[in-house]
Short mmCIF file of C-alpha atoms and ligand atoms in Angstrom, two decimals:
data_model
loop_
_atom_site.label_atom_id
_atom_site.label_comp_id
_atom_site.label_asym_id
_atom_site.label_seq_id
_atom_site.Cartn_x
_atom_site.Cartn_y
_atom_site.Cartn_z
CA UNK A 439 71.85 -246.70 -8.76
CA UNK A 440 75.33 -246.05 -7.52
CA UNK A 441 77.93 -249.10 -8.06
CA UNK A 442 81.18 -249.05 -6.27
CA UNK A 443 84.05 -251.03 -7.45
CA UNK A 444 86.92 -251.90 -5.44
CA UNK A 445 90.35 -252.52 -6.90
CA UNK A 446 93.21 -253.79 -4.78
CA UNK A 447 96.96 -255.00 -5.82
CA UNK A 448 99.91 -255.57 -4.28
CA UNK A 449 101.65 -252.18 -4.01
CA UNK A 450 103.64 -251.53 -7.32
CA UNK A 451 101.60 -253.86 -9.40
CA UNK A 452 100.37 -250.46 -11.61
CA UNK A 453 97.20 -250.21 -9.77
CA UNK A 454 97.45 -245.66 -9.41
CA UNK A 455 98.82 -245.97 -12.87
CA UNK A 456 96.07 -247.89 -14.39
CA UNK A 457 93.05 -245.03 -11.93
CA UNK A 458 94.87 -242.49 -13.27
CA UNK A 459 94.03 -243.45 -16.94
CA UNK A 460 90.94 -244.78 -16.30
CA UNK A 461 89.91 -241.73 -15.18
CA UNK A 462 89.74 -239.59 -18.40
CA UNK A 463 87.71 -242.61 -20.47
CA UNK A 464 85.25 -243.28 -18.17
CA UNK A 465 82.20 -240.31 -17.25
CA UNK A 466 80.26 -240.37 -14.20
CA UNK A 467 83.21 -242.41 -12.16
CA UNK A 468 84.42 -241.27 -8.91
CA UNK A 469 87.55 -241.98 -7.06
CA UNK A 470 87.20 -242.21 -3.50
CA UNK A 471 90.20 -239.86 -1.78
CA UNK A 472 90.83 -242.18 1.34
CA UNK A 473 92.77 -241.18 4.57
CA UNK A 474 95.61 -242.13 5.96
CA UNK A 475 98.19 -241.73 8.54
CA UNK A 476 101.25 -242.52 6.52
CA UNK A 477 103.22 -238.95 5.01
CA UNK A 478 103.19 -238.04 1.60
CA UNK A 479 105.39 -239.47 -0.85
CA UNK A 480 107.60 -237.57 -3.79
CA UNK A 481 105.14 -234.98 -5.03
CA UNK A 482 101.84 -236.13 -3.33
CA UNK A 483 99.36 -233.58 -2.10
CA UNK A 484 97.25 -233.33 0.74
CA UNK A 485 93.54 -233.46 -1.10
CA UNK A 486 94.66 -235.18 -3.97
CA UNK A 487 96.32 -238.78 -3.56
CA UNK A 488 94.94 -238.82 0.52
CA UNK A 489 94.22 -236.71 3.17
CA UNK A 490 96.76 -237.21 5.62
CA UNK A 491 96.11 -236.74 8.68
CA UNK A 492 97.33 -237.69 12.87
CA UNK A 493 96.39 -240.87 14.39
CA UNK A 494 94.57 -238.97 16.86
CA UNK A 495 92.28 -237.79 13.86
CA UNK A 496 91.86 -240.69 12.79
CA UNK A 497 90.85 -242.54 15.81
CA UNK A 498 88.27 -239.89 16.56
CA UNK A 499 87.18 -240.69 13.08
CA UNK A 500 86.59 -244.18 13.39
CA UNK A 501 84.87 -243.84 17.07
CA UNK A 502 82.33 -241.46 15.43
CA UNK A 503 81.75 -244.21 12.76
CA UNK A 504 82.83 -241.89 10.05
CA UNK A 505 84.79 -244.55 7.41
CA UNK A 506 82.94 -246.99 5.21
CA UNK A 507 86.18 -249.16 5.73
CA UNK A 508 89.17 -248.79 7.42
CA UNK A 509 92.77 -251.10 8.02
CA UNK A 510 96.12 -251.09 9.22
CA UNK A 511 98.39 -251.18 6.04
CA UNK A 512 102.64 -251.02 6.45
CA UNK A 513 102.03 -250.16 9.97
CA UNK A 514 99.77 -247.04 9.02
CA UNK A 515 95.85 -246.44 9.15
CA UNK A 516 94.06 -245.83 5.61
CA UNK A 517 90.40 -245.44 5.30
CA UNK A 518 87.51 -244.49 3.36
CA UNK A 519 85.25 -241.99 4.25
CA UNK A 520 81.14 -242.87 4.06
CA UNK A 521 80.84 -239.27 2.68
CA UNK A 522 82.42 -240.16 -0.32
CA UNK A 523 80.09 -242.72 -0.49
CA UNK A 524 77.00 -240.90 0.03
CA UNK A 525 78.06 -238.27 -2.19
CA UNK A 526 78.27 -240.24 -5.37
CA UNK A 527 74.58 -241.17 -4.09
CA UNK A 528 73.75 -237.60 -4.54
CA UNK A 529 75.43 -236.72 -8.32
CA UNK A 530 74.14 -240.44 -9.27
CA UNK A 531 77.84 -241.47 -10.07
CA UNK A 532 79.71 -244.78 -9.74
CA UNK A 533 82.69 -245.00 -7.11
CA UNK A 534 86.12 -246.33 -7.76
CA UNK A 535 87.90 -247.56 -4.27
CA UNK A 536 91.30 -248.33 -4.70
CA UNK A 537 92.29 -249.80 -0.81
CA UNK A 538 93.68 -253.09 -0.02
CA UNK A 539 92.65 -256.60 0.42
CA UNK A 540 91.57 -256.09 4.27
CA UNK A 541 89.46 -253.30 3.56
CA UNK A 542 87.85 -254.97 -0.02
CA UNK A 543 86.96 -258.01 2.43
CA UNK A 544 85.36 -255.57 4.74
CA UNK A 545 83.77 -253.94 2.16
CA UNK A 546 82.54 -257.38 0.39
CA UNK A 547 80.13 -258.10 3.50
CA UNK A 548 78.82 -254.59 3.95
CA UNK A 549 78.58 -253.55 0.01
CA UNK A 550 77.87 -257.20 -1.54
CA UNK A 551 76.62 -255.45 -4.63
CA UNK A 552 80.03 -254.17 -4.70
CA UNK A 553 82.42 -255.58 -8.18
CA UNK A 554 85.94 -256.26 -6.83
CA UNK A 555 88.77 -256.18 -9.41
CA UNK A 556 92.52 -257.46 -8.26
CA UNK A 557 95.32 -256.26 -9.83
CA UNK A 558 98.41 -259.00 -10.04
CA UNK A 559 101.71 -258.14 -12.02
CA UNK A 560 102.99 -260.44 -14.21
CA UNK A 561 105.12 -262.47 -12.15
CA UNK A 562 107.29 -261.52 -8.25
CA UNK A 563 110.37 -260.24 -10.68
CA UNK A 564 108.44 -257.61 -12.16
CA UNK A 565 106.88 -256.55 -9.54
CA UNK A 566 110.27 -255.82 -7.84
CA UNK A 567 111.41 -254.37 -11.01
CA UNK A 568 108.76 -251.92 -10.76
CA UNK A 569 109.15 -251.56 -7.30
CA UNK A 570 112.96 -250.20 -7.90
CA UNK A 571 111.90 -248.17 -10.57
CA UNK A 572 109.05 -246.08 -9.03
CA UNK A 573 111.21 -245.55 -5.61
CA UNK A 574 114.33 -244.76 -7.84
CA UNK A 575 111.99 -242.12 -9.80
CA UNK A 576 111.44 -240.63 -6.21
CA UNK A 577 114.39 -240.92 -5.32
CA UNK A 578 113.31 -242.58 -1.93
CA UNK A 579 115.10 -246.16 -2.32
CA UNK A 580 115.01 -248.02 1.03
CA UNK A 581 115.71 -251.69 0.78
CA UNK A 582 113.51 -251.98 3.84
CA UNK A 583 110.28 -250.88 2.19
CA UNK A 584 111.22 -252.85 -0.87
CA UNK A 585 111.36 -256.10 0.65
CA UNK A 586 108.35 -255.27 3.27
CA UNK A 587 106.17 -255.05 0.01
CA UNK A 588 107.21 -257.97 -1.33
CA UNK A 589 106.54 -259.95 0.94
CA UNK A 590 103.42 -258.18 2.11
CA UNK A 591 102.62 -259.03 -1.99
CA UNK A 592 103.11 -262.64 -1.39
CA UNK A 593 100.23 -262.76 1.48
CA UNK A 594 98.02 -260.58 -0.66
CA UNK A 595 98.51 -262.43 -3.55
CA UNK A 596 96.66 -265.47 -2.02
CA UNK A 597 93.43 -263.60 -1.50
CA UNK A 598 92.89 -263.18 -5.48
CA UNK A 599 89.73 -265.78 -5.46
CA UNK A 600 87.72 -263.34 -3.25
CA UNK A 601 87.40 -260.77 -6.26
CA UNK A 602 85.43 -260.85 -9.18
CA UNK A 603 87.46 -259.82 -11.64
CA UNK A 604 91.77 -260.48 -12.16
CA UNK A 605 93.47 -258.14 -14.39
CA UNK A 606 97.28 -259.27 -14.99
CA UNK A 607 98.79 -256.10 -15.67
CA UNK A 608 101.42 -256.88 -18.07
CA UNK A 609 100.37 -254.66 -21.52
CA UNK A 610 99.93 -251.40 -19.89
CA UNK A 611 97.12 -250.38 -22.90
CA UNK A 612 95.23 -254.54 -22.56
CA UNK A 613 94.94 -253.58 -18.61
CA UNK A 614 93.41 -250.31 -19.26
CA UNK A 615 91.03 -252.16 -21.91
CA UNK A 616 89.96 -254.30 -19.62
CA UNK A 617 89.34 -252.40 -17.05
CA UNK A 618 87.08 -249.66 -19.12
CA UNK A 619 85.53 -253.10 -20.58
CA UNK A 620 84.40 -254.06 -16.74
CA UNK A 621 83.20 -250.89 -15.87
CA UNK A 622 80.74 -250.36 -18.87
CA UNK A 623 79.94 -254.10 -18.86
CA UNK A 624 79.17 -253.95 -15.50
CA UNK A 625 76.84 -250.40 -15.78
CA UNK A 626 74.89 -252.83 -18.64
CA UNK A 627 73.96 -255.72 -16.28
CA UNK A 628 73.41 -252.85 -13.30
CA UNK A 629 70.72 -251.10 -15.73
CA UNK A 630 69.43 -254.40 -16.87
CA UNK A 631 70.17 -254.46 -20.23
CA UNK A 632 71.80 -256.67 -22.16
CA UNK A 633 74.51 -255.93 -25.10
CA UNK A 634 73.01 -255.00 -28.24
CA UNK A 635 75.52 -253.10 -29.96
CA UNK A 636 78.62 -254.75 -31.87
CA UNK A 637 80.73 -252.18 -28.96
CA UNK A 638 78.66 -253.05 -26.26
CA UNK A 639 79.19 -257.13 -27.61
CA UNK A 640 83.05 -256.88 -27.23
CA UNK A 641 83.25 -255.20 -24.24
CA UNK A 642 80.70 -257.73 -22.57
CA UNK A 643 83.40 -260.57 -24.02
CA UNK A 644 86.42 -258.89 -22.99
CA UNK A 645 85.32 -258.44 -19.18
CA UNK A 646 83.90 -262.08 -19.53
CA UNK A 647 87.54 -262.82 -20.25
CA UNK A 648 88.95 -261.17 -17.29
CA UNK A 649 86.23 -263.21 -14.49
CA UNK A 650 87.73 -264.89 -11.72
CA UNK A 651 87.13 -268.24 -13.45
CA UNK A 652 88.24 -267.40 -16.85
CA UNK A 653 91.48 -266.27 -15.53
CA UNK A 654 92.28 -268.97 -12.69
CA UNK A 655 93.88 -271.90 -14.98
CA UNK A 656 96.20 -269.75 -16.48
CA UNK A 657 97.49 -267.99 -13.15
CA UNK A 658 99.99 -270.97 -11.89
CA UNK A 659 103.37 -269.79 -13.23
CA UNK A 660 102.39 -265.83 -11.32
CA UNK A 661 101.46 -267.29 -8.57
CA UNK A 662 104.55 -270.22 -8.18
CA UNK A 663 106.84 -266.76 -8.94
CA UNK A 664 106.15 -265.53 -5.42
CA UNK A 665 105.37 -268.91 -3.26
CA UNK A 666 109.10 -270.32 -4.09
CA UNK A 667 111.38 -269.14 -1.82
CA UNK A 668 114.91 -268.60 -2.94
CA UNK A 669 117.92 -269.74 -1.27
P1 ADP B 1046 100.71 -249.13 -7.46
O1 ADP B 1046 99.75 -247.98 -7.48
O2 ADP B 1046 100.05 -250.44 -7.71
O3 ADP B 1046 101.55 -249.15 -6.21
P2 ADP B 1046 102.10 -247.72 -9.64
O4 ADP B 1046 100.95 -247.35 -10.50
O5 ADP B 1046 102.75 -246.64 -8.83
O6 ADP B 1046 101.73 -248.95 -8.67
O7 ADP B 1046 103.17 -248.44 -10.59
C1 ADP B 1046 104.43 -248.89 -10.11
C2 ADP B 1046 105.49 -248.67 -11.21
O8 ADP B 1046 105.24 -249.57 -12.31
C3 ADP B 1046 105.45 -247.26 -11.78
O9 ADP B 1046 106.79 -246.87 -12.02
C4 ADP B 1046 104.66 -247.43 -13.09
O10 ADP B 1046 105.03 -246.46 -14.04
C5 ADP B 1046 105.04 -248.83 -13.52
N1 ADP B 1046 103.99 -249.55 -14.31
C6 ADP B 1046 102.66 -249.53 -14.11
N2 ADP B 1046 102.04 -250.35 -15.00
C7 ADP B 1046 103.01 -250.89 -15.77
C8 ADP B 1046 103.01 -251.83 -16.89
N3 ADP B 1046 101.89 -252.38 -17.36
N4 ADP B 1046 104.21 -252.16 -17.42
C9 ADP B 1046 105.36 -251.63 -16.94
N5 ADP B 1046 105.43 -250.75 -15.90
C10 ADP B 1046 104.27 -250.38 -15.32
P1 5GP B 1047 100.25 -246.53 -0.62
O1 5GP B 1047 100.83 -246.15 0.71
O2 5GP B 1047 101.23 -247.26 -1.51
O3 5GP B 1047 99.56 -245.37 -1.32
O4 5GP B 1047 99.08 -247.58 -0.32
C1 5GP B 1047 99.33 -248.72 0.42
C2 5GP B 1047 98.12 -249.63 0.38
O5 5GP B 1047 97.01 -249.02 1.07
C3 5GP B 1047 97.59 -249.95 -1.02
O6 5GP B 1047 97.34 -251.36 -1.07
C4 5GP B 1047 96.29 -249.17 -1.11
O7 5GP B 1047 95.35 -249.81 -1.94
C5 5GP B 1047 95.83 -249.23 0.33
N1 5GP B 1047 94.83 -248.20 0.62
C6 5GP B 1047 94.77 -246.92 0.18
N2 5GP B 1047 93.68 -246.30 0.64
C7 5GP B 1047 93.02 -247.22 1.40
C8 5GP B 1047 91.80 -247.18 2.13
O8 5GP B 1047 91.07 -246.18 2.20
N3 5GP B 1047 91.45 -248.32 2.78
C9 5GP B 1047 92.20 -249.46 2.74
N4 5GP B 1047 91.74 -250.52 3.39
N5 5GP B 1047 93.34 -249.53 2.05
C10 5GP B 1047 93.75 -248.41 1.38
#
């Protein structure tokens, strides 16, 4: 049976950074191309990071019922399709959504099978940090944007409790760990088995480590970074 997992962060967080990897270490994973109405960034293509497309498009898109999910992020529309959907039905693969915390909320009532993983950055500085660095790399620094996504951050910071899984993307290599160790954990418990192998043991305890519950007492100081304002 297909299982979909959702990931959302707060833009710049490491969220494409830490898809992109996953996508050579896990097999029969597929990653949802969504579409949106923003343009493309630095060297995105059409196809490959989105498909972009007019609002007019995608209006007639939602009126025929065509996306799974779809929300209003930075002004733009962004959606996922239901093909991509039924498709991994088809080949029998898992789907990897990466959209944002309106759409994983949409998603959470009509997939509740669905395994949600939020992405936070290791406190509000960093995130900035990495902010500047990507739109410096693309040589597309607007001050604007920068401080729109931080505070946009802040609000989507608070919804962390409706996911199942936190991953506090700090150690580039522990996030993709973790991540790999939710995905095959998760596959276990979908096929009904339980771990029986010494790998299959510490992947089952590293994703136990990275549950909602496990993680909450120790995220205070990240979230105090971005709820004190400075003067
Ligand atoms: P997102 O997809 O969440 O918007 P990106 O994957 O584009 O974020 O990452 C934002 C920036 O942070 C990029 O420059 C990326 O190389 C960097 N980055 C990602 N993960 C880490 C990490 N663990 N430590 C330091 N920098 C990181
Ligand atoms: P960016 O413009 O930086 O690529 O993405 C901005 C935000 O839109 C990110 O939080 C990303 O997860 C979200 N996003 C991307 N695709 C979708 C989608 O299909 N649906 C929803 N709801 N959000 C999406």
């Amino acid at each position: 049976m297909t299982q979909v997992f959702i990931i959302s962060a707060p833009s710049g967080s490491g969220k494409s950074t830490l898809v992109n990897a996953i996508k050579s270490l896990v097999d029969r994973l597929e990653f949802s191309v969504s579409y949106t109405t923003r343009s493309p960034r630095g060297s995105e293509e059409d196809g490959r990071e989105y498909y972009y497309t007019s609002r007019e498009v995608f209006e007639r898109m939602i009126a025929k019922g065509e996306f799974l999910e779809h929300a209003n992020v930075f002004g733009n529309y962004y959606g996922t399709a239901k093909k991509f959907l039924d498709d991994a039905i088809v080949r029998g693969h898992d789907l990897l959504l990466d959209i944002d915390v309106q759409g994983a909320s949409q998603l959470q009532v009509s997939l509740p099978d669905a395994v949600s993983i939020f992405i936070l950055p290791p406190n509000k500085q960093e995130l900035e940090n990495r902010l500047r660095r990507r739109s410096s790399a693309e040589r597309m620094t607007d001050e604007a944007v920068i401080q729109r996504r931080l505070e946009t951050a802040t609000r989507e910071i608070e919804k962390y409790e409706e996911y199942d899984y936190i991953l506090v993307n700090d150690q580039l290599g522990d996030s993709i760990d973790s991540l790999k160790a939710i995905i095959l954990t998760e596959r276990l418990k979908a096929a009904g088995r339980y771990p029986t192998r010494a790998d299959e043991h510490m992947l089952a305890e590293l994703a136990r480590s990275r549950r909602l519950e496990n993680v909450k007492p120790s995220l205070g100081p990240i979230l105090d970074s971005f709820r004190k304002t400075t003067v």
